[in-house]
Coordinates of C-alpha atoms in Angstrom, one line a residue:
Chain A
M1257 CA -0.1 -0.1 0.1
P1258 CA 1.4 3.3 -0.8
V1259 CA 2.3 5.4 2.1
S1260 CA 0.6 8.6 2.0
L1261 CA 2.3 12.3 2.4
L1262 CA 1.0 13.0 5.9
D1263 CA 2.1 9.4 7.0
R1264 CA 5.6 10.3 5.8
L1265 CA 5.6 13.7 7.4
F1266 CA 4.9 11.3 10.8
A1267 CA 7.4 9.2 10.2
A1268 CA 10.1 11.5 9.5
G1269 CA 8.9 13.7 12.7
L1270 CA 8.5 16.9 11.0
L1271 CA 5.0 17.1 11.1
I1272 CA 3.4 15.2 15.0
D1273 CA 0.3 13.6 15.0
T1274 CA -2.6 15.0 17.7
G1275 CA -5.0 12.1 17.3
V1276 CA -7.5 15.3 15.2
D1277 CA -6.8 15.7 11.1
G1278 CA -5.4 18.8 10.2
L1279 CA -4.2 19.3 14.2
Y1280 CA -0.3 19.1 14.1
G1281 CA 2.5 19.6 16.1
R1282 CA 5.5 20.8 14.0
S1283 CA 9.3 19.7 14.9
G1284 CA 12.2 22.4 15.7
K1285 CA 13.1 21.7 11.6
F1286 CA 9.7 22.5 10.7
E1287 CA 9.7 25.6 12.2
E1288 CA 13.1 26.9 11.0
V1289 CA 12.0 26.5 7.2
I1290 CA 8.9 29.0 7.9
T1291 CA 11.0 31.5 10.2
R1292 CA 13.7 31.4 7.0
F1293 CA 11.0 31.3 4.6
E1294 CA 9.6 34.6 6.3
A1295 CA 12.4 36.0 6.3
L1296 CA 12.5 35.7 2.6
I1297 CA 8.9 37.7 2.7
D1298 CA 10.9 40.0 4.6
R1299 CA 13.4 40.4 2.0
F1300 CA 10.6 41.0 -1.1
G1301 CA 8.4 43.1 1.5
G1302 CA 10.4 44.7 3.6
A1303 CA 11.8 47.9 1.1
D1304 CA 8.2 49.2 1.2
N1305 CA 8.9 49.9 5.1
P1306 CA 4.8 48.2 6.2
E1307 CA 4.0 48.6 9.8
A1308 CA 3.9 45.5 11.5
I1309 CA 1.3 44.5 13.7
R1310 CA 0.6 40.7 15.1
F1311 CA -2.8 39.9 16.1
P1312 CA -3.5 37.2 18.3
P1313 CA -5.0 34.0 16.8
G1314 CA -8.5 35.3 18.1
M1315 CA -10.5 38.2 16.9
N1316 CA -13.0 40.6 18.5
R1317 CA -16.2 38.8 17.7
A1318 CA -18.0 42.0 16.8
H1319 CA -15.2 42.5 14.7
F1320 CA -16.0 39.3 13.0
E1321 CA -20.1 39.3 12.8
G1322 CA -19.3 42.9 10.8
S1323 CA -17.3 41.4 8.5
G1324 CA -19.8 39.6 7.0
Y1325 CA -17.9 36.0 7.4
M1326 CA -20.6 34.1 8.6
K1327 CA -22.8 35.0 5.4
S1328 CA -19.9 33.6 2.8
F1329 CA -17.8 30.8 4.7
P1330 CA -20.3 30.0 7.6
Q1331 CA -18.9 25.8 7.6
L1332 CA -15.6 27.6 8.4
A1333 CA -15.6 29.4 11.5
G1334 CA -14.6 28.7 14.5
T1335 CA -16.0 30.4 17.7
V1336 CA -14.5 30.4 21.2
H1337 CA -17.5 28.9 24.4
S1338 CA -16.7 29.0 27.6
F1339 CA -18.1 27.7 31.3
C1340 CA -19.8 30.6 32.9
G1341 CA -21.8 28.4 35.6
C1342 CA -21.7 28.1 39.3
E1343 CA -20.4 25.5 41.5
L1344 CA -23.7 23.9 41.0
D1345 CA -23.3 23.6 37.5
H1346 CA -19.7 22.3 37.6
V1347 CA -20.5 19.7 39.4
S1348 CA -23.0 18.5 36.4
L1349 CA -20.4 19.1 34.0
L1350 CA -17.9 17.0 35.7
Q1351 CA -20.8 14.1 36.1
C1352 CA -20.7 14.2 32.3
L1353 CA -17.4 14.5 31.5
E1354 CA -17.1 11.2 33.7
E1355 CA -20.4 9.7 32.3
G1356 CA -18.3 10.7 28.7
K1357 CA -21.4 12.2 27.9
D1358 CA -21.5 15.7 25.9
W1359 CA -20.2 18.1 28.4
T1360 CA -20.2 20.6 25.9
G1361 CA -24.0 22.2 25.4
Q1362 CA -23.6 24.4 28.4
Q1363 CA -20.6 26.4 27.1
Q1364 CA -21.6 29.9 26.4
A1365 CA -19.8 32.0 23.5
T1366 CA -17.5 34.6 24.4
D1367 CA -16.2 38.1 22.9
I1368 CA -13.9 36.0 20.4
V1369 CA -14.0 34.3 17.6
L1370 CA -10.5 32.5 15.8
T1371 CA -9.0 34.3 13.3
P1372 CA -10.2 32.8 9.9
A1373 CA -7.8 35.3 7.8
A1374 CA -4.4 36.9 9.5
C1375 CA -6.1 39.9 7.6
Y1376 CA -9.7 40.3 9.2
P1377 CA -8.6 41.9 12.6
L1378 CA -6.7 44.8 10.6
Y1379 CA -9.8 46.9 9.0
P1380 CA -11.7 47.7 11.9
T1381 CA -8.3 48.9 13.9
I1382 CA -7.4 51.0 10.7
A1383 CA -10.8 52.0 10.3
K1384 CA -11.1 53.6 14.2
R1385 CA -7.5 55.3 13.5
G1386 CA -9.3 58.1 10.8
A1387 CA -9.0 58.4 7.4
L1388 CA -5.6 57.4 5.3
K1389 CA -2.7 59.2 4.7
E1390 CA -2.1 60.4 1.2
G1391 CA -0.8 57.6 -0.6
G1392 CA -2.6 55.0 1.2
G1393 CA -1.5 52.5 3.8
L1394 CA 0.5 49.3 3.6
F1395 CA 0.3 46.6 6.7
D1396 CA 2.8 43.5 7.3
L1397 CA 0.6 41.1 9.0
Q1398 CA 0.6 37.1 10.3
S1399 CA -1.0 35.0 12.8
Y1400 CA -2.8 31.3 13.3
C1401 CA -5.9 31.4 11.5
F1402 CA -8.6 28.4 12.1
R1403 CA -10.7 26.4 9.5
H1404 CA -12.7 24.0 10.5
E1405 CA -12.6 21.6 7.1
P1406 CA -10.6 18.7 9.2
S1407 CA -9.0 16.2 6.0
K1408 CA -6.2 13.9 6.2
E1409 CA -4.5 16.1 3.2
P1410 CA -1.5 17.6 5.0
T1411 CA -1.9 21.1 3.0
R1412 CA -5.1 21.5 4.4
M1413 CA -4.8 22.2 8.3
Q1414 CA -6.9 23.4 10.9
L1415 CA -4.9 25.8 13.0
F1416 CA -2.0 27.1 9.8
R1417 CA -0.2 30.5 9.5
M1418 CA -0.9 32.9 7.5
R1419 CA 1.6 36.1 6.7
E1420 CA 0.0 38.8 4.7
Y1421 CA 0.7 42.4 3.3
V1422 CA -2.3 44.2 3.2
R1423 CA -2.8 47.6 0.7
M1424 CA -5.2 50.5 1.4
G1425 CA -5.7 53.7 -0.9
T1426 CA -7.0 54.0 -4.0
P1427 CA -8.4 51.5 -6.8
S1428 CA -5.2 52.3 -8.7
E1429 CA -2.8 51.8 -5.8
V1430 CA -3.9 48.7 -4.4
M1431 CA -4.1 47.2 -8.1
A1432 CA -0.3 48.4 -8.6
F1433 CA 0.3 46.4 -5.6
R1434 CA -1.6 42.8 -6.5
Q1435 CA 0.2 43.0 -9.4
D1436 CA 3.9 44.4 -7.9
W1437 CA 3.3 40.9 -5.8
M1438 CA 2.4 38.5 -8.3
E1439 CA 5.8 39.6 -10.3
R1440 CA 7.3 39.1 -6.3
G1441 CA 5.8 35.9 -5.6
T1442 CA 7.4 34.4 -9.4
K1443 CA 10.6 35.5 -8.6
L1444 CA 10.2 34.3 -4.7
M1445 CA 9.1 30.5 -6.1
E1446 CA 11.7 30.7 -8.6
E1447 CA 15.0 31.5 -5.9
V1448 CA 13.5 28.6 -3.9
G1449 CA 13.2 26.3 -6.8
L1450 CA 9.9 25.6 -6.2
P1451 CA 7.6 24.6 -9.7
F1452 CA 4.4 26.5 -10.0
E1453 CA 1.5 28.6 -11.9
I1454 CA -0.9 31.5 -11.3
D1455 CA -4.1 31.0 -11.9
V1456 CA -7.3 33.0 -11.4
A1457 CA -9.7 31.2 -8.2
N1458 CA -12.6 31.6 -5.7
D1459 CA -13.0 31.2 -2.1
P1460 CA -15.0 28.5 -1.3
F1461 CA -18.3 30.2 -0.8
F1462 CA -20.9 28.2 1.4
G1463 CA -24.0 26.7 -0.2
R1464 CA -26.1 27.4 -3.3
A1465 CA -26.1 31.2 -3.1
G1466 CA -22.1 30.8 -3.0
R1467 CA -22.5 29.6 -6.5
M1468 CA -23.1 33.2 -7.6
Y1469 CA -20.2 34.3 -5.3
K1470 CA -17.7 32.1 -6.8
N1471 CA -19.0 32.9 -10.5
N1472 CA -18.7 37.0 -9.8
Q1473 CA -15.2 36.4 -8.1
R1474 CA -13.9 34.6 -11.0
S1475 CA -15.5 36.5 -13.7
Q1476 CA -13.8 39.8 -12.1
N1477 CA -10.6 38.3 -11.7
L1478 CA -10.7 39.4 -8.3
K1479 CA -8.4 36.7 -6.9
F1480 CA -5.6 34.5 -8.0
E1481 CA -3.5 31.6 -6.6
L1482 CA -0.1 30.6 -7.0
L1483 CA -0.4 26.9 -7.3
I1484 CA 2.6 24.4 -6.1
P1485 CA 1.8 20.7 -6.8
V1486 CA 2.6 18.9 -3.5
N1487 CA 0.5 16.2 -2.5
A1488 CA 0.0 13.7 -5.5
D1489 CA -2.8 12.4 -4.2
A1490 CA -4.8 15.9 -4.7
G1491 CA -5.1 19.0 -7.0
P1492 CA -2.1 21.4 -7.1
T1493 CA -2.0 23.6 -3.8
A1494 CA -2.6 27.4 -3.7
C1495 CA 0.3 28.9 -1.5
M1496 CA -0.2 32.7 -2.3
S1497 CA -3.2 34.0 -3.2
F1498 CA -3.4 37.7 -4.4
N1499 CA -6.8 39.4 -4.0
Y1500 CA -8.5 42.9 -4.8
H1501 CA -11.4 43.4 -2.5
Q1502 CA -12.4 46.5 -4.7
D1503 CA -14.1 48.8 -1.7
H1504 CA -15.9 45.5 0.1
F1505 CA -14.2 46.0 3.4
G1506 CA -13.7 50.1 2.5
K1507 CA -17.3 50.2 2.9
T1508 CA -18.1 47.5 5.6
W1509 CA -16.0 49.5 8.3
G1510 CA -15.5 53.2 6.7
L1511 CA -12.1 53.0 5.3
A1512 CA -11.6 56.4 3.5
T1513 CA -8.9 57.4 1.3
A1514 CA -6.9 61.0 2.2
D1515 CA -9.4 62.5 -0.2
G1516 CA -12.3 61.0 1.7
E1517 CA -13.0 58.5 -0.7
T1518 CA -13.8 54.8 -0.1
A1519 CA -11.0 53.3 0.3
H1520 CA -10.4 49.7 -1.7
T1521 CA -7.6 47.2 -0.4
A1522 CA -6.3 44.2 -1.5
C1523 CA -4.3 41.4 -0.1
V1524 CA -1.0 38.7 -0.5
G1525 CA -1.4 36.2 1.5
F1526 CA 1.5 33.1 2.1
G1527 CA 0.4 30.0 3.4
L1528 CA 3.2 28.9 5.3
E1529 CA 2.7 25.4 6.3
R1530 CA 2.0 24.9 2.5
I1531 CA 4.9 26.3 1.3
A1532 CA 7.2 24.5 4.1
L1533 CA 5.5 21.3 3.0
A1534 CA 6.2 22.5 -0.5
L1535 CA 9.4 22.8 -0.2
F1536 CA 9.9 19.8 1.6
K1537 CA 8.3 17.6 -0.9
H1538 CA 10.3 19.0 -3.4
H1539 CA 13.6 19.1 -2.2
G1540 CA 13.3 15.8 0.4
L1541 CA 12.8 15.6 3.8
E1542 CA 16.4 16.4 5.1
T1543 CA 17.1 20.2 4.7
E1544 CA 20.3 19.5 4.8
D1545 CA 20.6 18.1 1.3
W1546 CA 18.5 20.8 -0.2
P1547 CA 20.1 22.4 -3.1
E1548 CA 22.9 24.8 -3.2
H1549 CA 21.0 28.0 -4.3
V1550 CA 17.7 26.6 -2.5
R1551 CA 19.8 27.0 0.8
R1552 CA 21.4 30.0 0.0
A1553 CA 18.3 31.8 -0.9
L1554 CA 16.8 30.3 2.8
W1555 CA 19.5 30.8 5.4
G1556 CA 21.8 33.3 3.1
Chain B
M949 CA -7.4 60.9 36.4
P950 CA -4.1 59.3 36.4
V951 CA -3.7 57.5 33.1
S952 CA -3.7 53.3 33.0
L953 CA -0.4 51.2 32.4
L954 CA -2.8 49.7 29.4
D955 CA -3.7 53.1 28.2
R956 CA -0.1 54.6 28.3
L957 CA 0.8 51.2 26.0
F958 CA -2.4 52.2 23.4
A959 CA -0.9 55.3 23.2
A960 CA 2.2 54.3 22.5
G961 CA 1.1 52.0 20.3
L962 CA 2.7 49.0 21.5
L963 CA -0.3 47.2 22.0
I964 CA -3.3 48.0 19.7
D965 CA -7.1 48.3 21.3
T966 CA -9.2 45.3 19.7
G967 CA -12.2 46.7 21.4
V968 CA -12.2 43.1 23.6
D969 CA -10.2 43.6 27.0
G970 CA -7.4 41.1 27.5
L971 CA -7.5 40.6 23.4
Y972 CA -4.9 42.9 22.0
G973 CA -2.6 43.7 18.8
R974 CA 1.1 44.0 19.1
S975 CA 3.3 46.0 17.2
G976 CA 6.2 45.6 15.3
K977 CA 8.5 46.3 18.7
F978 CA 6.8 44.7 20.9
E979 CA 6.8 41.2 18.9
E980 CA 10.6 42.8 18.4
V981 CA 11.1 42.3 22.2
I982 CA 9.7 38.8 22.8
T983 CA 11.6 37.8 19.7
R984 CA 14.9 39.1 21.6
F985 CA 13.9 37.8 24.6
E986 CA 13.4 34.3 23.4
A987 CA 16.7 34.4 21.8
L988 CA 18.0 35.0 25.5
I989 CA 16.1 32.2 26.9
D990 CA 18.1 30.0 24.1
R991 CA 20.9 30.7 25.6
F992 CA 20.5 30.1 28.9
G993 CA 18.5 26.5 27.5
G994 CA 19.7 25.5 24.1
A995 CA 22.7 24.1 25.4
D996 CA 21.0 21.4 27.0
N997 CA 19.8 19.7 23.9
P998 CA 15.8 19.7 24.0
E999 CA 13.8 18.5 21.6
A1000 CA 12.0 21.5 19.6
I1001 CA 8.1 20.7 19.5
R1002 CA 5.7 23.9 18.3
F1003 CA 2.1 22.8 18.3
P1004 CA -0.3 25.0 17.3
P1005 CA -3.1 27.3 19.7
G1006 CA -5.7 24.4 19.8
M1007 CA -5.4 21.3 21.2
N1008 CA -7.2 17.9 20.5
R1009 CA -10.5 17.4 23.2
A1010 CA -9.7 14.4 23.9
H1011 CA -6.6 15.1 25.4
F1012 CA -7.4 18.2 27.0
E1013 CA -10.7 16.3 28.6
G1014 CA -8.2 13.4 29.7
S1015 CA -5.7 16.0 31.1
G1016 CA -8.4 16.9 34.3
Y1017 CA -8.4 20.9 33.3
M1018 CA -12.1 21.1 33.7
K1019 CA -12.2 19.8 37.1
S1020 CA -9.6 22.4 38.3
F1021 CA -9.9 25.6 35.7
P1022 CA -13.4 25.2 33.8
Q1023 CA -13.7 29.3 34.1
L1024 CA -10.4 29.7 31.7
A1025 CA -11.2 27.1 29.3
G1026 CA -11.9 28.0 25.7
T1027 CA -14.0 25.6 23.3
V1028 CA -14.2 25.9 19.8
H1029 CA -17.4 25.6 18.4
S1030 CA -18.3 25.6 14.9
F1031 CA -21.3 25.4 12.6
C1032 CA -22.3 21.9 11.3
G1033 CA -25.6 22.9 9.6
C1034 CA -27.8 23.1 6.4
E1035 CA -28.8 25.9 4.0
L1036 CA -31.8 26.1 5.7
D1037 CA -30.1 26.6 9.2
H1038 CA -27.7 29.0 7.5
V1039 CA -30.6 30.9 6.5
S1040 CA -32.0 31.1 9.9
L1041 CA -28.7 31.3 11.5
L1042 CA -27.8 35.0 9.4
Q1043 CA -31.8 36.4 10.4
C1044 CA -30.5 36.1 13.8
L1045 CA -27.4 38.2 12.6
E1046 CA -29.4 40.5 11.3
E1047 CA -31.8 41.1 13.9
G1048 CA -29.1 41.3 16.6
K1049 CA -30.1 38.2 18.1
D1050 CA -27.8 35.6 19.5
W1051 CA -26.5 33.2 16.8
T1052 CA -23.9 31.2 18.4
G1053 CA -26.5 29.1 20.5
Q1054 CA -26.4 26.4 17.5
Q1055 CA -22.7 26.2 17.1
Q1056 CA -21.4 22.9 17.6
A1057 CA -18.3 21.7 19.5
T1058 CA -15.6 20.7 17.4
D1059 CA -12.7 18.6 18.7
I1060 CA -10.5 21.2 19.2
V1061 CA -9.8 23.2 22.8
L1062 CA -7.9 26.0 23.1
T1063 CA -4.2 25.1 25.0
P1064 CA -4.6 26.4 28.0
A1065 CA -0.7 26.2 28.7
A1066 CA 2.2 25.4 26.2
C1067 CA 2.9 21.7 27.9
Y1068 CA -0.8 20.2 27.7
P1069 CA -0.6 18.7 24.6
L1070 CA 3.1 17.0 24.8
Y1071 CA 2.3 14.9 27.4
P1072 CA 0.3 12.4 25.6
T1073 CA 2.0 13.0 22.7
I1074 CA 5.5 11.6 24.0
A1075 CA 3.7 9.1 26.0
K1076 CA 2.1 7.7 22.4
R1077 CA 6.1 7.1 21.9
G1078 CA 6.9 4.7 24.6
A1079 CA 9.3 4.6 27.8
L1080 CA 11.4 7.5 28.0
K1081 CA 15.4 7.2 27.3
E1082 CA 17.5 6.3 29.9
G1083 CA 18.2 10.2 31.3
G1084 CA 14.3 10.9 30.9
G1085 CA 13.1 13.6 28.1
L1086 CA 13.1 17.3 27.6
F1087 CA 11.2 19.5 25.4
D1088 CA 11.1 23.0 24.5
L1089 CA 7.9 24.2 24.0
Q1090 CA 6.0 27.7 22.6
S1091 CA 2.9 28.7 21.7
Y1092 CA -0.9 30.7 22.5
C1093 CA -2.7 29.9 25.0
F1094 CA -5.9 30.8 26.1
R1095 CA -7.3 31.8 29.2
H1096 CA -11.1 33.6 29.6
E1097 CA -10.6 36.1 31.8
P1098 CA -11.2 39.3 30.6
S1099 CA -9.4 42.1 32.4
K1100 CA -8.0 45.7 31.8
E1101 CA -4.9 44.7 33.5
P1102 CA -2.3 44.1 30.8
T1103 CA -0.6 41.6 32.3
R1104 CA -3.9 39.3 32.5
M1105 CA -4.4 38.9 28.7
Q1106 CA -6.7 36.0 27.4
L1107 CA -4.3 35.5 24.7
F1108 CA -0.7 35.2 25.3
R1109 CA 2.2 33.3 24.4
M1110 CA 3.5 30.9 26.9
R1111 CA 7.6 29.3 26.2
E1112 CA 8.0 26.4 28.5
Y1113 CA 10.9 23.9 29.2
V1114 CA 9.3 20.6 30.0
R1115 CA 11.2 17.6 31.7
M1116 CA 10.5 14.0 32.3
G1117 CA 12.1 11.5 34.2
T1118 CA 12.6 10.3 37.4
P1119 CA 11.4 12.5 40.6
S1120 CA 15.3 13.9 41.5
E1121 CA 16.0 14.2 37.7
V1122 CA 12.7 17.0 37.3
M1123 CA 13.5 18.1 40.7
A1124 CA 17.4 19.1 39.6
F1125 CA 15.7 20.4 36.6
R1126 CA 13.5 23.1 38.3
Q1127 CA 16.3 23.6 40.6
D1128 CA 18.6 24.8 37.9
W1129 CA 16.0 26.7 36.1
M1130 CA 15.1 28.5 39.6
E1131 CA 18.8 29.7 39.5
R1132 CA 19.4 30.4 35.6
G1133 CA 15.9 32.9 36.1
T1134 CA 17.5 34.4 38.4
K1135 CA 20.6 35.1 36.2
L1136 CA 18.4 35.8 33.2
M1137 CA 16.4 38.5 34.9
E1138 CA 19.4 39.9 36.4
E1139 CA 20.4 40.3 32.5
V1140 CA 18.1 42.2 31.5
G1141 CA 17.7 44.4 34.5
L1142 CA 14.6 43.3 35.9
P1143 CA 13.5 43.5 39.9
F1144 CA 12.1 39.9 41.0
E1145 CA 11.5 37.7 44.1
I1146 CA 11.0 34.0 43.8
D1147 CA 7.8 32.7 45.9
V1148 CA 5.7 29.7 46.6
A1149 CA 2.6 30.1 44.3
N1150 CA -0.6 28.3 43.5
D1151 CA -2.9 28.1 40.7
P1152 CA -6.1 29.3 40.5
F1153 CA -8.2 26.3 41.0
F1154 CA -12.2 26.8 40.6
G1155 CA -14.9 26.8 43.4
R1156 CA -14.7 25.8 47.3
A1157 CA -13.2 22.5 46.8
G1158 CA -10.0 24.0 44.7
R1159 CA -9.1 26.0 48.1
M1160 CA -7.9 22.4 49.0
Y1161 CA -5.5 21.9 45.9
K1162 CA -4.7 25.4 46.4
N1163 CA -3.4 24.4 50.4
N1164 CA -1.9 21.7 49.5
Q1165 CA -0.2 22.9 46.3
R1166 CA 1.6 25.3 48.4
S1167 CA 2.2 23.3 51.3
Q1168 CA 4.3 21.2 49.2
N1169 CA 6.3 23.5 47.6
L1170 CA 4.9 22.2 43.6
K1171 CA 4.7 26.4 42.3
F1172 CA 6.8 28.6 42.3
E1173 CA 7.0 32.1 40.5
L1174 CA 9.4 34.5 39.8
L1175 CA 7.1 37.8 40.2
I1176 CA 8.2 41.2 38.6
P1177 CA 6.7 45.0 40.0
V1178 CA 5.0 45.3 36.6
N1179 CA 1.7 47.3 37.1
A1180 CA 1.3 50.0 39.9
D1181 CA -2.5 49.5 40.3
A1182 CA -2.0 45.5 41.0
G1183 CA 0.4 43.1 42.8
P1184 CA 3.7 41.7 41.3
T1185 CA 3.1 39.8 38.4
A1186 CA 4.4 35.8 37.6
C1187 CA 6.4 36.4 34.8
M1188 CA 8.3 32.6 35.1
S1189 CA 6.7 29.6 36.4
F1190 CA 8.7 26.8 38.1
N1191 CA 6.3 23.8 38.9
Y1192 CA 6.6 20.2 39.7
H1193 CA 3.5 18.0 38.8
Q1194 CA 5.1 15.0 40.6
D1195 CA 3.4 12.3 38.9
H1196 CA 0.1 13.9 38.3
F1197 CA 0.6 13.8 33.9
G1198 CA 2.8 10.6 34.1
K1199 CA -0.1 8.7 35.6
T1200 CA -2.8 10.9 33.5
W1201 CA -1.1 9.7 30.5
G1202 CA 1.3 6.5 31.5
L1203 CA 3.8 8.3 30.9
A1204 CA 7.4 5.6 32.0
T1205 CA 11.0 5.8 32.4
A1206 CA 13.6 3.8 31.5
D1207 CA 13.1 1.4 34.0
G1208 CA 9.4 0.9 33.7
E1209 CA 8.3 3.7 36.6
T1210 CA 5.7 6.0 36.2
A1211 CA 7.7 9.6 35.1
H1212 CA 7.2 12.3 37.1
T1213 CA 7.9 15.8 35.5
A1214 CA 8.5 19.6 36.1
C1215 CA 8.2 22.7 33.7
V1216 CA 9.5 26.0 33.7
G1217 CA 7.4 28.7 32.3
F1218 CA 8.1 32.3 30.4
G1219 CA 5.0 34.6 30.3
L1220 CA 6.1 36.2 27.1
E1221 CA 3.5 39.6 27.0
R1222 CA 4.7 39.7 30.5
I1223 CA 7.9 39.7 30.5
A1224 CA 8.1 42.1 27.3
L1225 CA 5.6 44.2 29.5
A1226 CA 8.2 44.2 32.3
L1227 CA 11.0 45.6 30.2
F1228 CA 8.3 48.4 28.9
K1229 CA 7.7 49.4 32.3
H1230 CA 11.5 49.7 34.2
H1231 CA 13.3 50.3 30.9
G1232 CA 10.5 52.8 28.9
L1233 CA 8.6 52.5 26.1
E1234 CA 11.3 53.4 23.7
T1235 CA 13.8 50.4 23.2
E1236 CA 16.3 52.3 21.6
D1237 CA 16.6 54.5 25.2
W1238 CA 17.2 51.4 27.5
P1239 CA 20.0 50.9 29.7
E1240 CA 23.5 49.7 27.7
H1241 CA 23.5 46.1 29.7
V1242 CA 20.1 45.4 29.1
R1243 CA 20.5 46.0 25.2
R1244 CA 23.6 43.8 24.9
A1245 CA 21.9 41.1 26.7
L1246 CA 19.2 40.9 24.5
W1247 CA 20.3 42.3 20.8
G1248 CA 23.9 41.1 21.0

């Protein structure tokens, strides 16, 4: 029986089984690849002098609700719930646990939702500052993100890290940013010796009504993905995405340009675990044996 | 009216308000301090050659249940819930959202719980490997952790990072490890010019029954904390802890030494945000102005 990519990663100790599909520990070596790849991203993006902000892996539920995420991707979101009862409630909770019954029914939603994409907490934060400066804004983000899609496909994790640059400004400013990054993404992946193609794409909008959004997103070229073959058992994996949101977040959060127009936004995202997996797939499970030019690009 | 520490951190841009108490964005400068402090931890702990593992900020719910956390700290835990309904359910969810009603009641618990302390996912993972080698095990961990305790006290965040070393082995091995780290912790905090004291402590066990655990933990010297004055409005802040679990996790997970005895465990934890806040409090909000010896310890 052929051994799956996931099992080979477990056997090599790069990923660590936790008993839940899509939820894995990472070895020190795996983490080092992500650290080095992020330094390479900095080399491509740092000269633009973005404002770095790091949000934790959860966001304000009110902001999450305002974003419209539950309309488009309800199946992927993760709300955080806590026990808010008294000592008597605690006794019955423990009894449920002991008897192997469901004890989670009494958990109550907190003010926190797991971050679905690194940039979601950013828009309301920047809107609160008032209008953008002349020339717009540029931000550098990274966080763990959650998507509830349990899978044995290692490129589809439930908890994974996304690095992002987000541009806010006029339509031409944000379109130029996206175009730049499609070219930089190409150069970046060439430096680390990964095969790829860039193609138009769509997000996994929920339900029948979602089909219209998918078609609309594609016909307007709002989303492109940089795809790398990672797992022979699956299609190529989206390792970067280049997204033009038009005025969606600008309208939602009241983001304005210096001229008082509704700001447009765009983002470029790196799926850090996916890129690490692509590197291990194409260059081998031992980083010491990777081609010299790849090692130089990552370790300098 | 005196300005609170939290407001000063917001004004300086080091922490970023998200609208939820205890949930903050971090500036690039704040993150740099954490990165540099972690490198200092490596200098003290790296020579022991620990096995580095990085778990994501959520863990297997079955492991969480097995850990006994809900017995001791039910009020702090965060379970992750998702929408599992059909398109019709989705319509009523969106209607709730639109009308400003609670839409979270239909969310169902997933297999994932937010990690309450960086070492919780480790014990079942290592137990699965079989008995420890001669000399036991030593592990290096870091992850975002969640504790549901909304507060305007910036040293008490709901999502924060904990760095840990965990030792597994015989009672004498793990006690020696803890003793070593109490001495290293002392040297480490001296190097970065922070005032501190080390004192016996207890965890915040829930309810009246919890009092017994607190007293027991104190009388047996199972937990020590390294306390630093950070916020004049509050008591000193536990920035490190030194914990001897006896055979609690060993028994719970069937962890065995090479001799087949139940393994004992101990851990040393660093509250990374708390330490960063202590550094900003004592040395000022501008890292460029920190004392020369502190800058040398952190930036080398």
